[in-house]
Phi, psi and omega in degrees: 000128184260151175245028183258137191273122186263134176271159178292131166266138181286129173242123165272135178309118191258320175206157172238115180247132181269115183276315179217172168319328186244356189219142185229150174236135179255131182276111188245139168274124188249128172298141187312315184291353178244004189294334177291320187269351169246025158316138172212178177251146166316135162108349191269171185234179170238146180254112190251159163252127182227139170247129170233143189056013176105354178245154177280145176223151164242124180230136170268126171234137189277159172284149161231017164264172188255122174304325185279343170250027185053019190282171169292155185294140171207147183244142182239130186236132185256129164311140198222126171300129184078007181281075183324297176304307187309298190292318174308309181279349159300321193264334195234352186291124187230154178283132179112348174287146176258141173227169179250156184203139164268162183313143179315144176212167165122159184254354164295069189228158176303144168280160173287344171284116186281064178284177154290156185252132163235105185248154173233141172231145176221125186058235192284349173318330204283328178328279185294329183289328170285320166307322176293309176305305180309305180302326169298329178291323210256341189235358184219182151254035167295145165269148171228146178217139202233131177249111174250118172260139183217157183278336170222165152325307171288351188263002177296113168265141189070025174313301183287326177285328162301332176281313186287336169291328169299319177289347179265345173225062194289347182260359190236335198222119172243157174206121179239120190274132164242137184234108187315316186291351176254324193237346180086168177316153175287130181247170177308320190287320164321309186294314180292313172296330182284327171285344176244028175275340189234112198277002202267335184254146199288158181276342177270089194229162168257157197235136173233125184225147197201133177155189178291151175327298187287328159304319179297309174306319180293311195281325159318296196298314190304303196302307169317304181303332179274359173093022169294120180303134176315324199271013180242013178250104177261136180233144182228106193255150163267315163283141170260142194289146193274168184283142185297150161318332174273024196295312169318311180294326191278336193245016185286327181270014207258115181252325184216141170238151198235127185251136182236114182227125163051041178068015180233157182244121188234135189252109183237144176286136191278136176242123180313142176097325179294124157312151184298340182282316164305317171312298192304306175324304189280353170274000175088010192276138175265066194278158187279150178187161181211283180285328187075359179253346177107013192245339195246353171093344199294330190272004194293157178197171183237133195273127184244356177203140168086192177219172192208153167247116182298143164268315165221142180224100176240023195232322188253128190278180184306307184312323187290303187300328177282349184259012181092001186274145189213139175268139201274347173291340181235021188238119165268159178274138178226029170229174186285322176223150176239126180237123194234140182233125151288107200253000000 
């Protein structure tokens, strides 16, 4: 873990590819001076800083390109009801425009053990999984099968590219499509049937899941109920859980935060409702951060005294949480004093 604060780099939009009526891919040109920073692993994401109507917003978008083939960096963005930044980029992105991005981050990546892969994607959740599958097929001997759910046939992203991958790897990749308009929303029975459908895939596999929250919950719960070990189930969530309505009450009793960073200890008066990361910034500290959505783990620190509650956690595992680690961008204090250490 690093405590270095990384600045946004300017990237130029090289090409805009209309994938479907409501999804667009942006091919990005990385300046030579930032090329080392923007090396990435399949499954990782970029954090963009986008200005809409005069206000700055941060959003995370997964790479849909393959890191092994030397092609340009590409992210894919789907229009979302109420999605301010996603809709703005779908409507206005043009070649030649500049966007600001933090270096790639994220833990939704291939494990070192070359286990076979069973992947579940819903809608735009195909974005990181497409990168994972392409890289696994090109750089390992893993066998892969994909369950890809969409509302309609017209909403399939990377349909032709997936067909090409399957044709090029007939003995290693199988793709199963599910369309809600024809078969209804995905239920546990469909998940279990898919897992058990292909005996050429070993039972010693890694499972990757990305998509809308209800879809991911259905797949995850089904796999765990089938006896799949939790550490073999890898999740990538696009949305951040909203702050609970009792947030003000939860933080009302807190008076101060003690922060250890860069071998210095700073005691800060706490303002109710702020996260630990916001508190550090208000004290003038350059605390590590990146996505600020609870996905990357860059801002993680350990609570050594007191308690805090995470509003969203898609980066830390159960053992880390039990050991006191929190994502400071998503953590609010729940005790009169909280002592947090960035290590």
